[in-house]
Coordinates of N, CA, C and O in Angstrom, one line a residue:
I1 N -127.7 99.1 -113.8 CA -128.3 100.1 -112.9 C -127.3 101.2 -112.7 O -127.6 102.4 -112.5
Q2 N -126.0 100.9 -112.6 CA -125.0 101.9 -112.3 C -125.0 103.1 -113.4 O -124.6 104.2 -113.1
S3 N -125.5 102.8 -114.5 CA -125.6 103.8 -115.6 C -126.6 104.9 -115.2 O -126.6 106.0 -115.8
H4 N -127.5 104.7 -114.2 CA -128.4 105.7 -113.8 C -127.9 106.4 -112.6 O -128.5 107.4 -112.2
W5 N -127.0 105.9 -111.9 CA -126.4 106.6 -110.7 C -125.1 107.2 -111.1 O -124.0 106.7 -110.9
T6 N -125.2 108.4 -111.6 CA -124.1 109.1 -112.2 C -123.9 110.5 -111.6 O -123.9 111.5 -112.3
P7 N -123.9 110.6 -110.2 CA -123.7 111.9 -109.6 C -122.4 112.6 -110.0 O -121.4 111.9 -110.4
E8 N -122.5 113.9 -110.0 CA -121.3 114.7 -110.3 C -120.9 115.5 -109.1 O -121.7 115.7 -108.2
P9 N -119.7 116.1 -109.2 CA -119.3 116.9 -108.0 C -120.3 118.0 -107.7 O -120.8 118.7 -108.6
G10 N -120.6 118.1 -106.4 CA -121.6 119.1 -106.0 C -123.0 118.6 -105.9 O -123.9 119.2 -105.2
D11 N -123.3 117.5 -106.5 CA -124.7 116.9 -106.5 C -125.0 116.4 -105.0 O -124.0 116.1 -104.3
L12 N -126.2 116.4 -104.7 CA -126.6 115.9 -103.4 C -127.4 114.6 -103.6 O -128.4 114.6 -104.3
C13 N -126.9 113.5 -103.0 CA -127.5 112.2 -103.1 C -128.0 111.7 -101.8 O -127.3 111.7 -100.8
L14 N -129.3 111.2 -101.8 CA -129.8 110.5 -100.6 C -129.7 109.0 -100.9 O -130.1 108.6 -101.9
D15 N -129.2 108.3 -99.9 CA -129.2 106.9 -100.0 C -129.9 106.3 -98.8 O -129.5 106.4 -97.7
I16 N -131.1 105.8 -99.1 CA -132.1 105.3 -98.1 C -132.0 103.8 -98.0 O -132.3 103.1 -98.9
G17 N -131.7 103.3 -96.8 CA -131.5 101.9 -96.6 C -130.2 101.5 -97.3 O -130.1 100.6 -98.1
F18 N -129.1 102.1 -96.9 CA -127.8 102.0 -97.6 C -127.1 100.7 -97.4 O -126.2 100.4 -98.2
G19 N -127.5 99.9 -96.4 CA -126.8 98.6 -96.2 C -125.3 98.6 -96.2 O -124.8 99.3 -95.3
P20 N -124.6 98.0 -97.1 CA -123.1 98.1 -97.1 C -122.6 99.4 -97.5 O -121.4 99.6 -97.4
G21 N -123.4 100.3 -98.0 CA -122.9 101.6 -98.4 C -122.4 101.8 -99.8 O -121.8 102.8 -100.1
T22 N -122.6 100.8 -100.7 CA -122.1 100.9 -102.0 C -122.5 102.1 -102.8 O -121.6 102.8 -103.4
W23 N -123.8 102.4 -102.8 CA -124.2 103.6 -103.6 C -123.7 104.9 -103.0 O -123.3 105.8 -103.7
T24 N -123.6 105.0 -101.7 CA -123.0 106.2 -101.0 C -121.5 106.3 -101.4 O -121.1 107.4 -101.8
M25 N -120.8 105.2 -101.3 CA -119.4 105.3 -101.6 C -119.1 105.7 -103.1 O -118.2 106.5 -103.4
V26 N -119.9 105.2 -104.0 CA -119.8 105.6 -105.4 C -120.0 107.1 -105.6 O -119.3 107.8 -106.3
A27 N -121.1 107.6 -104.9 CA -121.4 109.0 -105.0 C -120.3 109.9 -104.5 O -119.9 110.9 -105.1
L28 N -119.8 109.5 -103.3 CA -118.7 110.2 -102.7 C -117.4 110.2 -103.6 O -116.7 111.2 -103.8
A29 N -117.1 109.0 -104.2 CA -115.9 108.9 -105.0 C -116.1 109.8 -106.3 O -115.1 110.2 -106.8
R30 N -117.3 110.0 -106.7 CA -117.6 110.8 -107.9 C -117.6 112.3 -107.5 O -117.9 113.2 -108.4
G31 N -117.5 112.7 -106.2 CA -117.4 114.1 -105.8 C -118.7 114.6 -105.3 O -118.8 115.8 -105.0
A32 N -119.7 113.8 -105.2 CA -121.0 114.3 -104.7 C -121.1 114.4 -103.2 O -120.2 113.9 -102.5
R33 N -122.1 115.0 -102.7 CA -122.4 115.0 -101.2 C -123.4 114.0 -101.0 O -124.3 113.8 -101.8
T34 N -123.4 113.4 -99.8 CA -124.4 112.3 -99.5 C -125.0 112.5 -98.2 O -124.4 113.0 -97.2
I35 N -126.3 112.1 -98.1 CA -127.0 111.9 -96.8 C -127.5 110.5 -96.8 O -128.3 110.2 -97.7
S36 N -127.1 109.7 -95.9 CA -127.4 108.2 -96.0 C -128.2 107.8 -94.8 O -127.7 108.1 -93.6
F37 N -129.3 107.2 -94.9 CA -130.2 106.8 -93.9 C -130.2 105.2 -93.8 O -130.4 104.6 -94.8
D38 N -130.1 104.7 -92.5 CA -130.3 103.3 -92.3 C -130.5 103.1 -90.8 O -129.8 103.7 -90.0
P39 N -131.5 102.3 -90.4 CA -131.8 102.1 -89.0 C -130.9 101.1 -88.3 O -131.0 100.9 -87.1
K40 N -130.1 100.4 -89.1 CA -129.3 99.4 -88.5 C -127.9 99.9 -88.0 O -127.1 100.4 -88.8
P41 N -127.6 99.8 -86.7 CA -126.4 100.4 -86.1 C -125.1 99.8 -86.8 O -124.2 100.5 -87.0
N42 N -125.1 98.5 -87.1 CA -123.9 97.9 -87.7 C -123.7 98.5 -89.1 O -122.5 98.7 -89.5
A43 N -124.7 98.7 -89.9 CA -124.6 99.4 -91.2 C -124.0 100.8 -91.1 O -123.1 101.2 -91.8
C44 N -124.5 101.5 -90.1 CA -124.0 102.9 -89.9 C -122.5 102.9 -89.5 O -121.7 103.7 -90.0
A45 N -122.2 102.0 -88.6 CA -120.7 101.9 -88.2 C -119.9 101.5 -89.4 O -118.8 102.0 -89.5
M46 N -120.3 100.5 -90.2 CA -119.5 100.1 -91.3 C -119.3 101.2 -92.3 O -118.2 101.4 -92.8
L47 N -120.4 101.9 -92.6 CA -120.3 103.0 -93.6 C -119.4 104.1 -93.0 O -118.6 104.7 -93.8
M48 N -119.5 104.4 -91.8 CA -118.6 105.4 -91.1 C -117.1 105.0 -91.3 O -116.3 105.8 -91.7
D49 N -116.8 103.7 -91.0 CA -115.5 103.2 -91.2 C -115.0 103.4 -92.7 O -113.9 103.8 -92.9
L50 N -115.9 103.1 -93.6 CA -115.5 103.2 -95.0 C -115.2 104.7 -95.4 O -114.3 105.0 -96.1
M51 N -116.1 105.6 -94.9 CA -115.9 107.0 -95.2 C -114.6 107.5 -94.6 O -113.8 108.2 -95.2
L52 N -114.3 107.1 -93.3 CA -113.0 107.5 -92.7 C -111.8 107.0 -93.4 O -110.8 107.7 -93.6
L53 N -111.9 105.7 -93.8 CA -110.8 105.0 -94.4 C -110.4 105.7 -95.8 O -109.3 105.9 -96.1
N54 N -111.5 106.2 -96.5 CA -111.3 106.8 -97.8 C -111.2 108.3 -97.6 O -111.1 109.0 -98.7
R55 N -111.2 108.8 -96.4 CA -111.1 110.3 -96.1 C -112.2 111.1 -96.8 O -111.9 112.2 -97.3
F56 N -113.4 110.5 -96.9 CA -114.5 111.3 -97.5 C -115.2 112.1 -96.4 O -115.5 111.6 -95.3
T57 N -115.3 113.4 -96.7 CA -115.9 114.3 -95.7 C -117.2 114.9 -96.1 O -117.7 115.8 -95.4
R58 N -117.7 114.5 -97.3 CA -118.9 115.1 -97.8 C -120.1 114.2 -97.5 O -121.1 114.4 -98.2
G59 N -120.0 113.3 -96.6 CA -121.1 112.4 -96.3 C -121.6 112.5 -94.9 O -120.9 112.8 -94.0
W60 N -122.9 112.4 -94.8 CA -123.6 112.5 -93.5 C -124.4 111.2 -93.3 O -125.2 110.8 -94.2
I61 N -124.3 110.5 -92.2 CA -125.0 109.3 -91.9 C -126.1 109.6 -90.9 O -125.8 110.2 -89.8
V62 N -127.3 109.2 -91.2 CA -128.4 109.4 -90.3 C -128.9 108.0 -89.8 O -129.3 107.2 -90.6
P63 N -128.7 107.7 -88.5 CA -129.0 106.4 -88.0 C -130.5 106.2 -87.7 O -131.0 106.1 -86.6
A64 N -131.3 106.2 -88.8 CA -132.8 106.1 -88.8 C -133.3 105.6 -90.1 O -132.6 105.8 -91.1
G65 N -134.4 105.0 -90.0 CA -135.1 104.6 -91.3 C -135.9 105.8 -91.8 O -135.9 106.9 -91.2
V66 N -136.5 105.6 -92.9 CA -137.3 106.6 -93.5 C -138.7 106.1 -93.8 O -138.9 104.9 -94.2
W67 N -139.7 106.9 -93.5 CA -141.1 106.4 -93.6 C -142.0 107.6 -94.0 O -141.5 108.7 -94.2
S68 N -143.3 107.4 -94.0 CA -144.2 108.5 -94.4 C -144.5 109.4 -93.2 O -145.2 110.5 -93.4
R69 N -144.0 109.1 -92.0 CA -144.2 110.0 -90.8 C -142.9 109.8 -89.9 O -142.3 108.7 -90.0
T70 N -142.6 110.7 -89.1 CA -141.6 110.6 -88.1 C -142.1 109.8 -86.9 O -143.2 110.2 -86.4
D71 N -141.4 108.8 -86.5 CA -142.0 107.9 -85.5 C -140.9 106.9 -85.0 O -139.7 107.1 -85.3
V72 N -141.3 106.0 -84.2 CA -140.5 104.9 -83.8 C -141.3 103.6 -84.1 O -142.4 103.4 -83.7
L73 N -140.7 102.7 -85.0 CA -141.4 101.6 -85.5 C -140.7 100.3 -85.1 O -139.5 100.3 -85.0
A74 N -141.5 99.2 -85.0 CA -140.9 97.9 -84.8 C -140.1 97.5 -86.1 O -140.5 97.8 -87.2
F75 N -139.0 96.9 -85.9 CA -138.0 96.6 -86.9 C -137.7 95.1 -86.9 O -137.4 94.6 -85.8
G76 N -137.7 94.4 -88.1 CA -137.3 93.0 -88.2 C -136.0 93.0 -89.0 O -135.4 94.0 -89.4
A77 N -135.5 91.8 -89.2 CA -134.3 91.6 -89.9 C -134.3 92.2 -91.3 O -133.3 92.7 -91.8
N78 N -135.4 92.2 -92.0 CA -135.5 92.8 -93.3 C -136.6 93.9 -93.5 O -137.3 93.9 -94.4
G79 N -136.7 94.7 -92.5 CA -137.6 95.9 -92.6 C -138.5 96.0 -91.4 O -138.3 95.4 -90.4
F80 N -139.4 97.0 -91.5 CA -140.3 97.3 -90.4 C -141.4 96.3 -90.4 O -142.0 95.9 -91.4
R81 N -141.7 95.8 -89.2 CA -142.7 94.7 -89.0 C -143.5 95.1 -87.7 O -142.9 95.2 -86.6
E82 N -144.8 95.1 -87.9 CA -145.7 95.4 -86.7 C -145.6 94.4 -85.6 O -145.9 94.7 -84.5
D83 N -145.3 93.1 -86.0 CA -145.3 92.1 -85.0 C -144.0 92.0 -84.1 O -143.9 91.2 -83.2
N84 N -143.0 92.8 -84.4 CA -141.8 92.8 -83.6 C -141.8 94.0 -82.7 O -141.3 95.1 -83.0
M85 N -142.2 93.8 -81.5 CA -142.3 94.9 -80.5 C -141.0 95.1 -79.7 O -140.9 96.1 -79.0
K86 N -140.1 94.1 -79.8 CA -138.8 94.2 -79.0 C -137.9 95.2 -79.6 O -137.2 96.0 -78.9
D87 N -137.7 95.2 -80.9 CA -136.6 95.9 -81.6 C -137.3 97.1 -82.3 O -137.9 96.9 -83.4
R88 N -137.2 98.3 -81.7 CA -137.9 99.4 -82.3 C -136.8 100.4 -82.7 O -135.8 100.6 -82.1
R89 N -137.0 101.1 -83.9 CA -136.0 102.0 -84.4 C -136.7 103.3 -84.9 O -137.9 103.3 -85.3
P90 N -136.0 104.4 -84.8 CA -136.5 105.7 -85.3 C -136.6 105.7 -86.8 O -135.8 105.1 -87.5
V91 N -137.7 106.4 -87.2 CA -137.9 106.6 -88.7 C -138.2 108.1 -88.8 O -138.7 108.8 -87.9
V92 N -137.8 108.7 -89.9 CA -138.0 110.1 -90.2 C -138.8 110.2 -91.5 O -138.7 109.4 -92.4
Q93 N -139.6 111.3 -91.6 CA -140.3 111.7 -92.8 C -139.3 112.7 -93.5 O -138.9 113.6 -92.9
L94 N -139.0 112.4 -94.8 CA -138.0 113.3 -95.5 C -138.5 114.7 -95.5 O -137.6 115.6 -95.2
D95 N -139.7 115.0 -95.9 CA -140.1 116.4 -95.9 C -140.0 117.1 -94.6 O -139.5 118.3 -94.5
E96 N -140.3 116.4 -93.5 CA -140.2 117.0 -92.2 C -138.7 117.1 -91.8 O -138.3 118.1 -91.2
F97 N -137.9 116.1 -92.1 CA -136.5 116.1 -91.7 C -135.7 117.3 -92.3 O -134.9 117.9 -91.7
F98 N -136.1 117.6 -93.5 CA -135.4 118.7 -94.2 C -136.1 120.1 -94.1 O -135.7 121.0 -94.8
S99 N -137.2 120.1 -93.4 CA -138.0 121.4 -93.4 C -137.4 122.6 -92.8 O -137.6 123.7 -93.3
S100 N -136.6 122.4 -91.8 CA -136.0 123.6 -91.1 C -134.8 124.1 -91.8 O -134.5 125.3 -91.7
D101 N -134.1 123.3 -92.5 CA -132.9 123.7 -93.2 C -132.7 123.0 -94.5 O -131.8 122.2 -94.7
P102 N -133.6 123.3 -95.5 CA -133.6 122.5 -96.7 C -132.4 122.8 -97.6 O -131.9 123.9 -97.7
P103 N -131.8 121.8 -98.2 CA -130.7 122.0 -99.1 C -131.2 122.8 -100.3 O -132.4 122.8 -100.6
R104 N -130.3 123.3 -101.1 CA -130.7 124.0 -102.3 C -131.1 123.1 -103.4 O -131.7 123.5 -104.4
R105 N -130.7 121.8 -103.3 CA -131.0 120.9 -104.3 C -131.0 119.4 -103.8 O -130.3 119.2 -102.8
F106 N -131.7 118.6 -104.5 CA -131.6 117.1 -104.3 C -131.5 116.6 -105.7 O -132.3 116.9 -106.6
D107 N -130.4 115.8 -106.0 CA -130.2 115.4 -107.3 C -130.5 113.9 -107.5 O -131.0 113.5 -108.6
Y108 N -130.3 113.1 -106.6 CA -130.5 111.6 -106.7 C -131.1 111.1 -105.3 O -130.7 111.6 -104.3
I109 N -132.0 110.2 -105.5 CA -132.5 109.4 -104.3 C -132.4 107.9 -104.6 O -133.1 107.5 -105.6
N110 N -131.7 107.2 -103.9 CA -131.6 105.7 -104.0 C -132.4 105.1 -102.8 O -132.2 105.6 -101.7
M111 N -133.3 104.2 -103.1 CA -134.1 103.5 -102.0 C -133.9 102.0 -102.1 O -134.2 101.4 -103.1
D112 N -133.5 101.4 -101.0 CA -133.5 100.0 -100.9 C -133.9 99.7 -99.4 O -133.1 99.4 -98.6
A113 N -135.2 99.9 -99.2 CA -135.7 100.0 -97.8 C -136.7 98.8 -97.5 O -137.5 99.0 -96.6
E114 N -136.5 97.7 -98.2 CA -137.2 96.5 -97.9 C -138.7 96.7 -97.7 O -139.3 96.6 -96.6
W115 N -139.4 97.1 -98.7 CA -140.9 97.2 -98.7 C -141.4 98.5 -98.1 O -142.6 98.7 -97.9
A116 N -140.5 99.4 -97.8 CA -140.9 100.7 -97.2 C -140.9 101.8 -98.3 O -141.3 103.0 -98.0
E117 N -140.6 101.5 -99.5 CA -140.4 102.5 -100.5 C -141.7 103.4 -100.8 O -141.6 104.6 -101.0
A118 N -142.8 102.7 -100.9 CA -144.1 103.5 -101.1 C -144.3 104.5 -100.0 O -144.7 105.6 -100.2
E119 N -144.0 104.0 -98.7 CA -144.2 104.9 -97.6 C -143.2 106.1 -97.7 O -143.5 107.2 -97.3
I120 N -142.0 105.8 -98.1 CA -141.0 106.9 -98.3 C -141.4 107.9 -99.3 O -141.3 109.1 -99.0
V121 N -141.9 107.4 -100.4 CA -142.4 108.3 -101.5 C -143.5 109.2 -100.9 O -143.6 110.4 -101.1
R122 N -144.5 108.6 -100.1 CA -145.6 109.4 -99.5 C -145.0 110.5 -98.6 O -145.7 111.6 -98.5
G123 N -143.9 110.3 -97.9 CA -143.4 111.2 -97.0 C -142.4 112.2 -97.6 O -141.8 113.0 -96.9
A124 N -142.2 112.1 -98.9 CA -141.2 113.0 -99.6 C -141.9 113.8 -100.7 O -141.3 114.3 -101.7
R125 N -143.2 114.1 -100.6 CA -143.9 114.8 -101.6 C -143.3 116.2 -101.9 O -143.1 116.5 -103.1
I126 N -143.0 116.9 -100.9 CA -142.4 118.3 -101.1 C -141.1 118.2 -101.9 O -140.8 118.9 -102.8
I127 N -140.2 117.3 -101.4 CA -138.9 117.1 -102.0 C -139.1 116.7 -103.5 O -138.4 117.3 -104.4
L128 N -139.9 115.7 -103.8 CA -140.1 115.2 -105.1 C -140.7 116.3 -106.0 O -140.3 116.5 -107.2
E129 N -141.7 117.1 -105.5 CA -142.3 118.1 -106.3 C -141.5 119.3 -106.5 O -141.5 120.0 -107.6
R130 N -140.7 119.7 -105.6 CA -139.9 120.9 -105.7 C -138.5 120.7 -106.4 O -138.1 121.5 -107.2
Y131 N -137.9 119.5 -106.1 CA -136.5 119.3 -106.6 C -136.4 118.3 -107.8 O -135.4 118.3 -108.4
H132 N -137.4 117.5 -108.0 CA -137.4 116.5 -109.1 C -136.1 115.7 -109.1 O -135.5 115.6 -110.2
P133 N -135.7 115.0 -108.1 CA -134.4 114.2 -108.1 C -134.7 113.0 -109.0 O -135.8 112.5 -109.1
K134 N -133.6 112.5 -109.5 CA -133.6 111.2 -110.2 C -133.8 110.1 -109.1 O -133.2 110.2 -108.0
L135 N -134.5 109.1 -109.4 CA -134.8 108.0 -108.4 C -134.4 106.7 -108.9 O -134.5 106.3 -110.1
I136 N -133.8 105.9 -108.0 CA -133.5 104.5 -108.2 C -134.1 103.8 -107.0 O -133.7 104.0 -105.9
I137 N -135.1 102.9 -107.3 CA -135.8 102.2 -106.2 C -135.8 100.7 -106.4 O -136.2 100.2 -107.4
E138 N -135.2 100.0 -105.5 CA -135.1 98.6 -105.6 C -136.5 98.0 -105.2 O -137.0 98.4 -104.1
I139 N -137.0 97.1 -106.0 CA -138.3 96.4 -105.7 C -138.1 94.9 -105.9 O -137.3 94.5 -106.7
H140 N -139.0 94.2 -105.3 CA -139.0 92.8 -105.4 C -140.2 92.1 -105.9 O -140.3 90.9 -106.0
D141 N -141.2 92.9 -106.3 CA -142.5 92.3 -106.6 C -143.2 93.3 -107.6 O -143.2 94.5 -107.4
E142 N -143.8 92.7 -108.6 CA -144.5 93.5 -109.7 C -145.6 94.3 -109.1 O -145.8 95.4 -109.5
L143 N -146.4 93.7 -108.2 CA -147.6 94.5 -107.6 C -147.1 95.7 -106.8 O -147.6 96.8 -106.9
Y144 N -146.0 95.5 -106.1 CA -145.4 96.6 -105.3 C -144.8 97.7 -106.3 O -144.9 98.9 -106.0
A145 N -144.3 97.3 -107.4 CA -143.8 98.2 -108.4 C -144.9 99.1 -108.8 O -144.8 100.3 -109.0
G146 N -146.1 98.5 -109.0 CA -147.3 99.2 -109.5 C -147.7 100.3 -108.4 O -148.1 101.4 -108.8
E147 N -147.6 99.9 -107.1 CA -148.0 100.8 -106.1 C -147.1 102.0 -106.0 O -147.5 103.2 -105.9
I148 N -145.8 101.8 -106.2 CA -144.8 102.9 -106.2 C -145.0 103.8 -107.4 O -145.0 105.0 -107.3
T149 N -145.2 103.2 -108.6 CA -145.4 103.9 -109.8 C -146.7 104.8 -109.7 O -146.7 105.9 -110.1
E150 N -147.7 104.2 -109.1 CA -149.0 105.0 -108.9 C -148.7 106.2 -108.0 O -149.2 107.3 -108.2
E151 N -148.0 106.0 -106.9 CA -147.6 107.1 -106.0 C -146.9 108.2 -106.7 O -147.2 109.4 -106.6
L152 N -145.9 107.8 -107.5 CA -145.1 108.8 -108.3 C -145.9 109.5 -109.3 O -145.7 110.7 -109.6
G153 N -147.0 108.8 -109.8 CA -147.8 109.5 -110.8 C -148.7 110.6 -110.2 O -149.3 111.4 -111.0
K154 N -148.8 110.7 -108.9 CA -149.6 111.7 -108.3 C -148.9 113.1 -108.3 O -149.4 114.1 -108.0
F155 N -147.6 113.1 -108.6 CA -146.8 114.3 -108.4 C -146.5 115.0 -109.7 O -146.5 114.3 -110.8
G156 N -146.4 116.3 -109.7 CA -145.8 117.0 -110.8 C -146.7 117.7 -111.7 O -146.4 118.7 -112.3
R157 N -147.9 117.1 -112.0 CA -148.7 117.7 -113.0 C -149.2 119.1 -112.6 O -149.4 119.3 -111.5
P158 N -149.3 120.0 -113.5 CA -149.3 119.9 -115.0 C -148.0 120.2 -115.6 O -147.9 120.1 -116.9
H159 N -146.9 120.5 -114.9 CA -145.7 121.0 -115.5 C -144.6 119.9 -115.7 O -143.8 120.1 -116.6
W160 N -144.6 118.9 -114.9 CA -143.6 117.8 -115.1 C -144.2 116.6 -114.5 O -145.2 116.6 -113.8
K161 N -143.6 115.4 -114.7 CA -144.0 114.1 -114.1 C -142.7 113.2 -114.1 O -141.7 113.5 -114.6
Y162 N -142.9 112.1 -113.4 CA -141.8 111.1 -113.3 C -142.2 110.1 -114.4 O -143.2 109.5 -114.4
D163 N -141.2 109.8 -115.3 CA -141.2 108.7 -116.2 C -140.6 107.5 -115.4 O -139.5 107.7 -114.9
V164 N -141.3 106.4 -115.3 CA -140.8 105.3 -114.5 C -140.7 104.1 -115.4 O -141.6 103.8 -116.2
M165 N -139.5 103.5 -115.3 CA -139.2 102.3 -116.1 C -138.7 101.2 -115.2 O -138.1 101.5 -114.1
R166 N -138.9 100.0 -115.5 CA -138.4 98.9 -114.8 C -137.1 98.4 -115.4 O -137.1 98.2 -116.6
E167 N -136.1 98.2 -114.6 CA -134.9 97.6 -115.1 C -134.4 96.6 -114.1 O -133.9 97.0 -113.0
G168 N -134.6 95.3 -114.4 CA -134.2 94.3 -113.5 C -135.1 94.4 -112.2 O -136.3 94.6 -112.3
G169 N -134.4 94.4 -111.1 CA -135.1 94.5 -109.8 C -135.3 96.0 -109.3 O -135.4 96.2 -108.1
F170 N -135.2 96.9 -110.3 CA -135.3 98.3 -109.9 C -136.3 99.1 -110.7 O -136.6 98.8 -111.8
L171 N -136.8 100.2 -110.1 CA -137.6 101.2 -110.8 C -136.7 102.4 -111.0 O -136.0 102.8 -110.0
I172 N -136.6 102.9 -112.2 CA -135.9 104.1 -112.4 C -136.9 105.3 -112.7 O -137.7 105.2 -113.6
G173 N -136.8 106.3 -111.9 CA -137.7 107.4 -112.0 C -136.9 108.6 -112.5 O -136.0 109.1 -111.8
T174 N -137.3 109.1 -113.7 CA -136.6 110.3 -114.3 C -137.6 111.4 -114.4 O -138.7 111.2 -115.1
P175 N -137.4 112.6 -113.9 CA -138.3 113.7 -114.0 C -138.3 114.2 -115.4 O -137.2 114.3 -116.1
K176 N -139.5 114.5 -116.0 CA -139.6 115.0 -117.3 C -140.5 116.2 -117.3 O -141.5 116.2 -116.7
R177 N -140.0 117.3 -118.0 CA -140.8 118.5 -118.1 C -141.9 118.2 -119.2 O -141.6 117.7 -120.3
L178 N -143.1 118.6 -118.9 CA -144.3 118.5 -119.8 C -144.4 119.7 -120.6 O -144.3 120.8 -120.1
T179 N -144.7 119.6 -121.9 CA -145.1 120.7 -122.7 C -146.6 121.0 -122.7 O -147.4 120.0 -122.8
I180 N -146.9 122.2 -122.4 CA -148.3 122.6 -122.3 C -148.8 123.3 -123.5 O -148.2 124.1 -124.0

């Protein structure tokens, strides 16, 4: 999978559900800029410590999950759960989050959001259609992979589309220009 995460200096990488921060740290070490989202306070603190320890200044940590709408949702140990009303966390919609000050580019988006990936794709329509970033999406179920692939198939036509392939527990989405 690392062969698909090859940011270069100046690239902008989104890391959604960054957990221990591995993808973010690789991108920063390669000279990219990062915006990393995770609703877990411990994950945010750990990534901040790693960034400070390595003196990386091109990273931004957003202490929120990502969803198809901006809201506050119930959160469980492994993702958002409607039955957990005690632990609620903020979530943002990517298109809305970047609407007032959009970057000039988005080069990569990594998602490991514990079954929220289809919702994230639904809330990133403008980003996906305008910028065509490369996607790496962790998935755990073949049916869920189909739902995400179907969502990505709604974007881009008639000029471009996402080619989606399965590699282990990941979907790799590569934007392709269509010849008309």
